[in-house]
Coordinates of C-alpha atoms in Angstrom, one line a residue:
M1 CA -87.0 -171.3 66.2
T2 CA -86.3 -169.5 69.5
G3 CA -83.4 -167.0 69.0
K4 CA -83.3 -163.7 70.9
L5 CA -87.0 -163.2 70.9
D6 CA -88.1 -166.8 71.9
L7 CA -90.6 -166.8 69.1
D8 CA -93.0 -169.8 69.0
P9 CA -91.9 -172.0 66.1
V10 CA -95.4 -173.3 65.7
L11 CA -96.8 -169.8 65.3
V12 CA -94.0 -168.8 62.9
A13 CA -94.7 -171.9 60.7
R14 CA -98.5 -171.1 60.8
A15 CA -97.7 -167.6 59.6
R16 CA -95.8 -168.9 56.6
E17 CA -98.5 -171.5 55.8
L18 CA -101.1 -168.8 55.9
A19 CA -99.0 -166.6 53.6
R20 CA -98.6 -169.4 51.1
A21 CA -102.4 -170.1 51.2
A22 CA -103.1 -166.4 50.6
G23 CA -100.5 -166.2 47.8
R24 CA -101.3 -169.3 45.8
P25 CA -104.5 -168.0 44.1
V26 CA -102.5 -164.9 43.0
V27 CA -99.7 -167.1 41.5
E28 CA -102.3 -169.1 39.6
L29 CA -103.7 -165.8 38.3
A30 CA -100.2 -164.8 37.2
R31 CA -99.6 -168.2 35.5
S32 CA -102.8 -167.9 33.5
H33 CA -102.4 -164.3 32.2
T34 CA -99.9 -162.2 30.3
T35 CA -99.4 -158.5 29.8
V36 CA -98.0 -156.2 27.1
S37 CA -94.9 -155.6 29.2
V38 CA -94.2 -159.3 29.6
E39 CA -94.5 -159.7 25.9
R40 CA -92.2 -156.7 25.2
A41 CA -89.7 -158.2 27.7
V42 CA -89.7 -161.4 25.6
L43 CA -88.9 -159.5 22.4
R44 CA -86.2 -157.5 24.2
L45 CA -84.5 -160.8 25.0
A46 CA -84.9 -161.7 21.4
G47 CA -82.9 -158.6 20.4
V48 CA -85.5 -155.9 19.6
A49 CA -83.8 -152.5 20.4
G50 CA -84.0 -148.8 19.6
A51 CA -86.8 -146.4 19.2
D52 CA -88.6 -144.5 16.5
P53 CA -88.1 -140.7 15.9
D54 CA -90.8 -140.0 18.5
G55 CA -88.9 -141.9 21.1
I56 CA -91.3 -144.8 21.3
P57 CA -89.4 -148.1 21.4
W58 CA -89.6 -150.4 18.5
V59 CA -90.6 -153.2 20.9
N60 CA -93.8 -151.2 21.8
R61 CA -94.6 -150.7 18.1
L62 CA -94.1 -154.4 17.4
V63 CA -96.3 -155.6 20.2
D64 CA -99.0 -153.1 19.4
A65 CA -99.0 -154.3 15.8
V66 CA -99.4 -158.0 16.8
V67 CA -102.1 -157.2 19.3
A68 CA -104.0 -155.2 16.7
D69 CA -104.0 -158.3 14.3
V70 CA -104.4 -161.3 16.7
G71 CA -104.8 -160.0 20.2
L72 CA -102.5 -160.6 23.2
G73 CA -103.7 -163.9 24.6
H74 CA -101.6 -166.1 22.3
G75 CA -98.4 -164.4 23.2
V76 CA -96.4 -162.4 20.6
A77 CA -93.5 -164.8 20.0
G78 CA -95.4 -167.2 17.7
P79 CA -96.9 -164.4 15.4
V80 CA -93.6 -162.4 15.3
F81 CA -91.3 -165.3 14.4
D82 CA -93.9 -166.7 12.0
A83 CA -93.8 -163.3 10.3
L84 CA -90.0 -163.3 10.2
V85 CA -90.1 -166.7 8.4
R86 CA -92.7 -165.6 6.0
E87 CA -90.9 -162.3 5.2
Q88 CA -87.6 -164.2 4.9
M89 CA -86.0 -161.8 7.5
T90 CA -83.6 -162.4 10.4
D91 CA -83.6 -159.0 12.1
V92 CA -86.5 -158.6 14.6
T93 CA -85.9 -154.9 15.0
L94 CA -86.2 -154.4 11.2
L95 CA -89.5 -156.4 11.3
A96 CA -90.7 -154.0 14.1
Q97 CA -90.0 -151.1 11.8
K98 CA -91.9 -152.6 8.9
A99 CA -94.8 -153.5 11.3
A100 CA -94.9 -149.9 12.5
A101 CA -95.1 -148.8 8.8
G102 CA -98.1 -151.1 8.3
S103 CA -96.3 -153.3 5.8
V104 CA -96.4 -156.6 7.8
R105 CA -99.5 -158.4 9.0
F106 CA -99.5 -161.0 11.8
A107 CA -101.3 -164.3 12.2
V108 CA -101.3 -167.1 14.9
P109 CA -99.3 -169.9 13.3
S110 CA -100.5 -173.5 13.5
G111 CA -99.2 -176.9 12.6
R112 CA -95.7 -177.0 11.1
A113 CA -95.6 -173.2 10.9
A114 CA -96.1 -173.0 14.7
T115 CA -93.3 -175.5 15.3
V116 CA -90.9 -173.6 13.1
A117 CA -91.9 -170.2 14.7
R118 CA -91.5 -171.5 18.2
R119 CA -88.1 -173.0 17.5
A120 CA -86.9 -169.7 16.0
A121 CA -88.3 -167.8 19.0
R122 CA -86.7 -170.1 21.5
R123 CA -83.3 -169.8 19.8
A124 CA -83.5 -165.9 19.7
V125 CA -84.6 -165.6 23.3
G126 CA -82.0 -168.1 24.4
V127 CA -79.3 -165.7 23.2
G128 CA -80.6 -163.0 25.6
I129 CA -80.8 -165.4 28.5
R130 CA -77.2 -166.6 27.9
Q131 CA -76.0 -163.0 28.0
I132 CA -77.7 -162.6 31.4
D133 CA -76.0 -165.8 32.5
R134 CA -72.6 -164.5 31.4
L135 CA -73.1 -161.2 33.3
R136 CA -74.1 -163.0 36.5
A137 CA -70.9 -165.1 36.2
E138 CA -69.0 -161.8 35.7
R139 CA -70.5 -160.3 38.9
E140 CA -69.6 -163.4 40.9
R141 CA -66.0 -163.2 39.5
L142 CA -65.7 -159.6 40.6
V143 CA -67.2 -160.2 44.0
R144 CA -64.7 -163.1 44.6
R145 CA -61.9 -160.8 43.4
Y146 CA -62.8 -157.8 45.7
G147 CA -64.6 -159.7 48.5
G148 CA -65.2 -157.5 51.6
R149 CA -68.7 -156.4 52.5
A150 CA -70.0 -157.4 49.1
A151 CA -70.4 -160.9 50.7
V152 CA -72.6 -159.8 53.5
E153 CA -75.6 -161.6 52.2
R154 CA -73.8 -164.8 52.8
G155 CA -73.1 -163.8 56.4
V156 CA -69.4 -163.3 55.8
D157 CA -67.5 -160.7 57.8
G158 CA -66.1 -157.6 56.2
P159 CA -62.4 -156.8 56.0
G160 CA -60.9 -156.1 59.3
G161 CA -63.4 -158.1 61.2
G162 CA -65.8 -156.4 63.5
G163 CA -68.6 -158.9 62.9
R164 CA -71.3 -158.9 60.3
R165 CA -71.7 -155.4 58.9
P166 CA -74.3 -154.1 56.5
L167 CA -73.9 -153.0 52.9
I168 CA -74.0 -149.2 53.0
Y169 CA -76.7 -148.0 50.5
L170 CA -76.7 -144.5 49.2
I171 CA -79.0 -142.6 46.8
V172 CA -78.1 -140.3 43.9
A173 CA -80.7 -138.4 42.0
T174 CA -79.8 -135.3 39.9
G175 CA -82.0 -136.0 36.8
D176 CA -78.8 -136.0 34.6
I177 CA -76.9 -139.2 34.2
Y178 CA -73.7 -137.3 33.6
E179 CA -74.1 -135.5 36.9
D180 CA -75.2 -138.7 38.7
I181 CA -72.0 -140.5 37.7
P182 CA -69.4 -138.3 39.6
Q183 CA -71.8 -138.1 42.5
A184 CA -72.0 -141.9 42.6
Q185 CA -68.3 -142.3 42.4
A186 CA -67.8 -139.7 45.2
A187 CA -70.3 -141.7 47.3
A188 CA -68.4 -144.9 46.7
R189 CA -65.1 -143.2 47.7
A190 CA -66.8 -142.0 50.9
G191 CA -67.8 -145.6 51.8
A192 CA -71.0 -146.5 49.9
D193 CA -71.2 -150.2 48.9
V194 CA -74.5 -149.8 47.0
V195 CA -75.5 -146.8 44.8
A196 CA -79.1 -146.4 43.9
V197 CA -80.1 -144.1 41.1
I198 CA -83.5 -142.7 41.9
R199 CA -85.9 -142.8 39.0
S200 CA -87.6 -139.8 37.5
T201 CA -90.9 -139.1 39.1
G202 CA -93.7 -140.5 37.0
Q203 CA -91.7 -143.0 35.0
S204 CA -93.5 -145.9 36.7
L205 CA -96.6 -144.9 34.9
L206 CA -95.0 -144.7 31.4
D207 CA -96.0 -147.8 29.4
Y208 CA -92.7 -147.7 27.6
V209 CA -89.0 -147.5 28.6
P210 CA -87.3 -144.3 27.4
E211 CA -84.2 -144.8 25.2
G212 CA -80.7 -143.4 25.4
A213 CA -78.7 -141.4 27.9
T214 CA -80.9 -138.7 29.5
R215 CA -80.1 -135.4 31.1
E216 CA -83.6 -134.2 32.1
G217 CA -85.5 -135.9 34.9
F218 CA -87.9 -134.8 37.7
A219 CA -86.5 -135.6 41.2
G220 CA -84.6 -138.4 39.6
T221 CA -83.0 -139.8 36.5
Y222 CA -84.8 -141.8 33.8
A223 CA -84.1 -145.5 34.0
T224 CA -82.9 -146.5 30.5
Q225 CA -80.6 -149.2 29.3
E226 CA -78.0 -146.7 28.2
N227 CA -78.1 -145.0 31.6
F228 CA -77.7 -148.4 33.2
R229 CA -74.7 -149.1 31.0
L230 CA -73.0 -145.8 31.7
M231 CA -73.4 -146.0 35.5
R232 CA -72.3 -149.7 35.6
A233 CA -69.2 -148.8 33.7
A234 CA -68.5 -145.9 36.1
L235 CA -68.9 -148.1 39.2
D236 CA -66.8 -150.8 37.7
S237 CA -64.1 -148.2 37.4
S238 CA -64.7 -147.2 41.1
S239 CA -64.6 -150.9 42.1
K240 CA -61.2 -151.2 40.5
E241 CA -59.9 -148.0 42.1
L242 CA -61.2 -148.9 45.6
G243 CA -60.6 -152.6 45.6
R244 CA -64.2 -153.5 46.5
Y245 CA -67.2 -154.3 44.4
V246 CA -69.6 -151.3 44.3
R247 CA -73.2 -152.4 43.6
L248 CA -75.8 -150.6 41.4
T249 CA -79.5 -150.4 42.2
N250 CA -82.5 -149.3 40.1
Y251 CA -86.3 -150.0 39.8
A252 CA -88.2 -153.0 38.5
S253 CA -91.6 -151.6 39.2
G254 CA -94.4 -149.7 37.5
L255 CA -96.0 -150.6 34.1
C256 CA -92.7 -151.8 32.6
M257 CA -91.6 -154.0 35.4
P258 CA -90.7 -157.1 33.3
E259 CA -88.7 -155.0 30.8
M260 CA -86.8 -153.2 33.6
A261 CA -85.8 -156.7 35.0
I262 CA -84.5 -157.7 31.6
L263 CA -82.5 -154.5 31.1
A264 CA -81.1 -154.9 34.6
G265 CA -80.0 -158.4 33.8
L266 CA -78.4 -157.3 30.4
E267 CA -76.5 -154.5 32.1
R268 CA -75.4 -156.3 35.3
L269 CA -77.3 -154.3 37.9
D270 CA -77.1 -155.9 41.3
M271 CA -80.3 -154.9 43.2
M272 CA -83.7 -153.9 42.0
L273 CA -86.6 -152.4 43.9
N274 CA -89.3 -154.9 43.3
D275 CA -92.2 -155.0 45.8
S276 CA -95.3 -157.2 45.4
M277 CA -97.8 -154.5 46.2
Y278 CA -96.1 -151.1 46.0
G279 CA -97.3 -150.3 42.4
I280 CA -100.8 -151.3 43.4
L281 CA -101.0 -149.3 46.6
F282 CA -99.0 -146.1 45.8
R283 CA -99.2 -145.9 41.9
D284 CA -102.8 -147.2 41.5
I285 CA -101.6 -149.8 38.9
N286 CA -104.1 -152.6 38.4
P287 CA -103.5 -155.5 40.8
V288 CA -103.7 -158.2 38.2
R289 CA -101.3 -156.4 35.9
T290 CA -98.9 -156.0 38.8
F291 CA -98.9 -159.6 40.0
V292 CA -98.5 -160.9 36.4
D293 CA -95.6 -158.5 35.7
Q294 CA -94.0 -159.2 39.1
R295 CA -93.9 -163.0 38.8
F296 CA -92.1 -162.7 35.4
S297 CA -89.7 -160.0 36.7
R298 CA -88.8 -162.1 39.7
Q299 CA -88.1 -165.1 37.5
V300 CA -85.6 -162.9 35.6
H301 CA -84.0 -161.6 38.8
A302 CA -83.6 -165.1 40.1
R303 CA -81.8 -166.1 36.9
A304 CA -79.6 -162.9 36.9
G305 CA -78.6 -163.2 40.6
I306 CA -80.1 -159.9 41.4
V307 CA -81.2 -159.0 45.0
I308 CA -84.7 -157.6 45.2
N309 CA -85.6 -154.8 47.6
T310 CA -89.2 -154.8 48.7
G311 CA -91.1 -151.7 49.8
E312 CA -92.8 -152.3 53.1
D313 CA -91.3 -149.1 54.5
N314 CA -93.7 -147.2 52.3
Y315 CA -96.7 -148.6 54.2
L316 CA -95.5 -146.8 57.3
T317 CA -95.5 -143.4 55.5
T318 CA -99.2 -143.5 55.1
A319 CA -100.2 -145.7 58.1
D320 CA -99.1 -145.6 61.8
A321 CA -95.9 -147.5 62.4
V322 CA -97.0 -148.9 65.7
E323 CA -100.6 -149.7 65.0
E324 CA -99.9 -151.1 61.6
A325 CA -96.6 -152.8 62.3
H326 CA -98.1 -156.2 61.7
T327 CA -99.0 -155.3 58.1
V328 CA -95.3 -155.0 57.4
T329 CA -94.7 -158.5 58.7
V330 CA -97.6 -159.8 56.6
S331 CA -96.3 -158.2 53.5
Q332 CA -92.8 -159.5 54.2
L333 CA -94.2 -163.0 54.5
L334 CA -96.2 -162.6 51.2
N335 CA -93.1 -161.2 49.4
E336 CA -91.1 -164.1 50.7
Y337 CA -93.6 -166.6 49.3
F338 CA -93.9 -164.9 45.9
A339 CA -90.1 -164.6 45.7
H340 CA -89.5 -168.3 46.5
E341 CA -92.2 -169.4 44.1
A342 CA -90.5 -167.4 41.3
G343 CA -87.1 -169.0 42.1
L344 CA -85.4 -166.4 44.2
A345 CA -83.2 -167.7 47.0
D346 CA -83.2 -166.3 50.6
W347 CA -79.9 -164.4 50.0
Q348 CA -81.7 -162.4 47.2
L349 CA -84.5 -161.2 49.5
G350 CA -83.9 -157.6 50.7
L351 CA -87.2 -157.5 52.5
G352 CA -88.1 -154.0 53.5
H353 CA -88.9 -152.4 56.9
A354 CA -88.3 -149.0 58.4
F355 CA -87.6 -146.8 61.4
E356 CA -90.8 -144.7 61.1
I357 CA -92.3 -144.6 64.6
N358 CA -93.1 -141.1 65.8
P359 CA -90.2 -140.1 68.1
E360 CA -92.8 -138.6 70.5
V361 CA -94.2 -142.0 71.2
P362 CA -93.0 -143.3 74.6
E363 CA -90.4 -146.0 74.3
S364 CA -90.2 -145.5 70.5
F365 CA -86.6 -146.7 70.3
R366 CA -87.4 -149.9 72.1
L367 CA -90.4 -150.4 69.8
E368 CA -88.1 -149.9 66.8
L369 CA -85.7 -152.5 68.2
A370 CA -88.5 -155.0 68.7
H371 CA -89.8 -154.6 65.1
A372 CA -86.3 -154.7 63.5
L373 CA -85.3 -157.8 65.6
L374 CA -88.6 -159.5 64.6
A375 CA -87.8 -159.1 60.9
R376 CA -84.2 -160.3 61.5
E377 CA -85.4 -163.5 63.3
L378 CA -88.3 -164.3 61.0
F379 CA -85.9 -164.1 57.9
P380 CA -82.5 -165.1 59.3
D381 CA -81.0 -165.8 55.9
A382 CA -82.3 -162.8 54.0
P383 CA -80.2 -159.6 53.9
L384 CA -83.2 -157.3 54.8
K385 CA -83.4 -153.7 53.6
W386 CA -83.5 -151.3 56.6
M387 CA -84.9 -147.8 55.7
P388 CA -84.2 -144.6 57.7
P389 CA -86.7 -142.2 59.1
T390 CA -88.5 -139.9 56.7
K391 CA -92.1 -139.4 57.9
H392 CA -91.1 -137.6 61.1
M393 CA -88.2 -135.6 59.9
T394 CA -89.1 -132.0 60.5
G395 CA -86.4 -130.0 58.9
D396 CA -84.5 -129.7 62.2
V397 CA -81.2 -131.1 60.9
F398 CA -79.8 -131.6 64.3
R399 CA -82.8 -133.7 65.4
G400 CA -82.7 -135.4 62.1
N401 CA -79.0 -136.4 62.5
L402 CA -79.8 -137.8 66.0
L403 CA -82.7 -139.8 64.7
D404 CA -80.4 -141.2 61.9
G405 CA -77.8 -142.1 64.5
F406 CA -80.5 -144.1 66.5
F407 CA -81.6 -145.7 63.2
N408 CA -78.0 -146.8 62.5
L409 CA -77.6 -148.1 66.0
V410 CA -80.8 -150.3 65.7
G411 CA -79.3 -151.6 62.4
A412 CA -76.1 -152.5 64.1
M413 CA -77.9 -154.1 67.1
T414 CA -80.1 -156.3 64.9
G415 CA -77.7 -157.3 62.2
Q416 CA -79.5 -155.6 59.2
G417 CA -77.9 -156.6 55.8
I418 CA -78.6 -153.4 53.7
L419 CA -78.6 -150.1 55.5
L420 CA -79.9 -147.1 53.5
V421 CA -78.1 -143.9 54.6
G422 CA -80.5 -141.5 56.3
M423 CA -80.2 -137.7 55.5
M424 CA -80.6 -135.1 58.1
T425 CA -81.9 -132.8 55.5
E426 CA -84.8 -135.1 54.7
A427 CA -88.0 -133.0 54.0
V428 CA -85.8 -130.0 53.4
V429 CA -83.8 -130.3 50.2
T430 CA -82.5 -132.9 47.7
P431 CA -79.3 -133.9 49.5
W432 CA -76.1 -132.0 48.7
L433 CA -72.7 -133.8 48.6
S434 CA -72.0 -132.2 52.0
D435 CA -75.2 -133.7 53.4
R436 CA -74.2 -137.1 52.3
D437 CA -70.7 -136.7 53.7
I438 CA -72.2 -135.9 57.2
A439 CA -74.6 -138.7 56.9
L440 CA -71.8 -141.2 56.1
Q441 CA -69.8 -139.9 59.0
N442 CA -72.8 -140.8 61.2
V443 CA -72.9 -144.3 59.7
R444 CA -69.1 -144.8 60.1
Y445 CA -69.2 -143.6 63.7
V446 CA -72.0 -145.9 64.8
L447 CA -70.7 -148.9 62.9
G448 CA -67.1 -148.3 64.1
A449 CA -68.2 -147.9 67.7
A450 CA -70.9 -150.5 67.9
G451 CA -70.8 -152.6 64.6
G452 CA -70.6 -155.9 66.5
L453 CA -73.2 -155.0 69.2
H454 CA -75.6 -157.5 67.8
E455 CA -73.4 -160.3 69.2
D456 CA -73.9 -159.0 72.7
F457 CA -77.5 -157.6 72.5
L458 CA -80.0 -159.9 74.1
P459 CA -83.4 -158.6 75.1
A460 CA -84.6 -159.6 78.6
P461 CA -86.7 -162.8 78.6
G462 CA -90.3 -161.8 78.9
G463 CA -89.3 -158.1 78.7
F464 CA -90.7 -155.2 76.7
I465 CA -89.0 -156.0 73.4
Q466 CA -89.9 -159.7 73.4
R467 CA -93.5 -159.0 74.4
R468 CA -93.8 -156.4 71.6
A469 CA -92.4 -158.7 69.0
H470 CA -94.7 -161.5 70.1
R471 CA -97.7 -159.1 69.8
V472 CA -96.8 -158.0 66.3
L473 CA -96.4 -161.6 65.1
G474 CA -99.7 -162.6 66.7
E475 CA -101.5 -159.7 65.0
A476 CA -99.8 -160.6 61.7
V477 CA -101.1 -164.2 62.0
R478 CA -104.6 -163.0 62.8
L479 CA -104.5 -160.7 59.7
L480 CA -103.4 -163.5 57.5
E481 CA -106.2 -165.6 58.8
R482 CA -108.7 -162.9 57.9
I483 CA -107.1 -162.6 54.4
G484 CA -107.5 -166.4 54.1
E485 CA -111.2 -166.1 54.8
Q486 CA -111.6 -163.7 51.8
S487 CA -108.7 -163.3 49.4
L488 CA -105.6 -161.2 49.0
L489 CA -107.2 -159.2 46.2
T490 CA -110.2 -158.5 48.4
A491 CA -107.9 -157.4 51.3
I492 CA -106.1 -155.1 49.0
A493 CA -109.4 -153.7 47.7
E494 CA -110.5 -153.0 51.3
G495 CA -107.4 -151.0 52.2
T496 CA -105.6 -153.5 54.4
F497 CA -102.1 -152.3 53.4
G498 CA -101.0 -148.7 53.7
I499 CA -104.8 -147.8 54.1
M500 CA -105.0 -147.6 50.3
K501 CA -108.1 -149.2 48.7
R502 CA -107.3 -150.8 45.2
P503 CA -110.0 -152.9 43.6
A504 CA -108.8 -155.7 41.2
D505 CA -111.0 -154.4 38.4
R506 CA -109.6 -150.9 38.3
G507 CA -106.3 -149.2 38.1
K508 CA -103.8 -148.2 35.4
G509 CA -102.6 -150.8 32.9
L510 CA -105.6 -153.1 33.1
A511 CA -106.1 -152.8 29.3
G512 CA -102.7 -154.4 28.8
V513 CA -103.7 -157.7 30.5
A514 CA -105.0 -160.8 28.8
R515 CA -105.9 -164.3 29.8
H516 CA -103.8 -167.0 28.1
E517 CA -105.4 -168.7 25.1
V518 CA -105.0 -172.5 24.9
D519 CA -102.1 -172.0 22.4
Y520 CA -100.3 -169.3 24.5
Y521 CA -96.5 -169.5 24.0
N522 CA -93.7 -167.7 25.8
P523 CA -90.2 -169.0 25.1
A524 CA -88.7 -166.9 28.0
T525 CA -90.9 -168.5 30.6
E526 CA -90.2 -171.9 29.1
I527 CA -86.4 -171.3 29.6
L528 CA -86.7 -169.6 33.0
E529 CA -88.8 -172.3 34.5
R530 CA -86.5 -175.1 33.3
P531 CA -84.1 -176.3 35.9
V532 CA -80.6 -174.8 35.3

């Protein structure tokens, strides 16, 4: 590898090997443990749906009943389908309702009973997996029909030429799905290629997924299967109207990460926010719980053809974007390793980074260019998720609009694949439609005037930008070496990322983790790890 930055290919290869060495023990941890959310995700694939009158999903009630009788370490599929056979039932949701009423008891089957239960579980879960497969094929059919910028992750030019252009990513967040829908459709008509529905504050810490269409949220809208369905249908209508495929994004993070991944696959969402460490660092979720949930969720994303968006931009909201730039590179390398191990391809890696250097820092624009180009050259086949300024937005909307213009220009000069639209009213209000219109004008102007600039932009050999990129990569390698001398979990506990200290034996959700017993069985993992 040389490219525009003349990076040392030996150093780049060493960085990747160090990331693999740091990540392998975490993968082994994930392969030997399960969580309540992984088990609930398995039962959702098998068809458990709906909620009790208190709004608690039947899948929670069923897993809780199994755990109360036999624990979590065997997996729930064997005990649940053994009970179905014994009760001479075929409806798993009905079994969940009986279990919640205390009229069904569970046992770990053995011998022929175990064989029969596993066969039934594999058949039921296979129905859910095939539905995900059908919807992935449907997305691919629609992308082929509409083409355009939807193919950016494959490096294909958009309509009208102009070189490789990013997917324009825009957020809606009213708290009411029926208000989100017209806003999302308006955003699509104004040029958005990707619509992200921000999730209600605090949902990541709920250990259940709310049910149904929702009209009350806090700074966002609850992520539910019905809300996914409604928004997907609306954006399909917009895609037909506009003649280009409009993508939908939500969150596979928090305590229900595996279940959100399943629901996204069952409702044909296209991108999911899914970072390896975000929940640990910024939501204080137990590290082991997070890594176990994350591996399963990424296996589902790989199968569903969903692009993940990682969250390194968040590190720079708590840490300095210059001093800690190398921690972003380290996290990108770790996210890449974990994603590949789970089966995701490079085109599915929306690795995150951000324009968060203090504008008062001398040469801040050149530093941003160096960091963005480093990410582009380290991950040439990944779309990358380029995040706009937030930390240093002051409420001065004119200054904010200028910063967003500089952000858009760096994106154009470095060939970013997914460009989140920055708002000049960041830190002032939840954006109004008029704010989004002005922000999109900013994007259209920069991409129209300089969208192909990455073809001509070449930093001076040995100049400021090359030297800065080399320094960040060198610091990233040294940090990975230090992590290798201890462990990734220790590094997280000591506050290496985002200056947040998160020990592995603390954090939310730890009670929902169990080591596999010798007879642990998970039909979903069995299918997902089988070559397609």
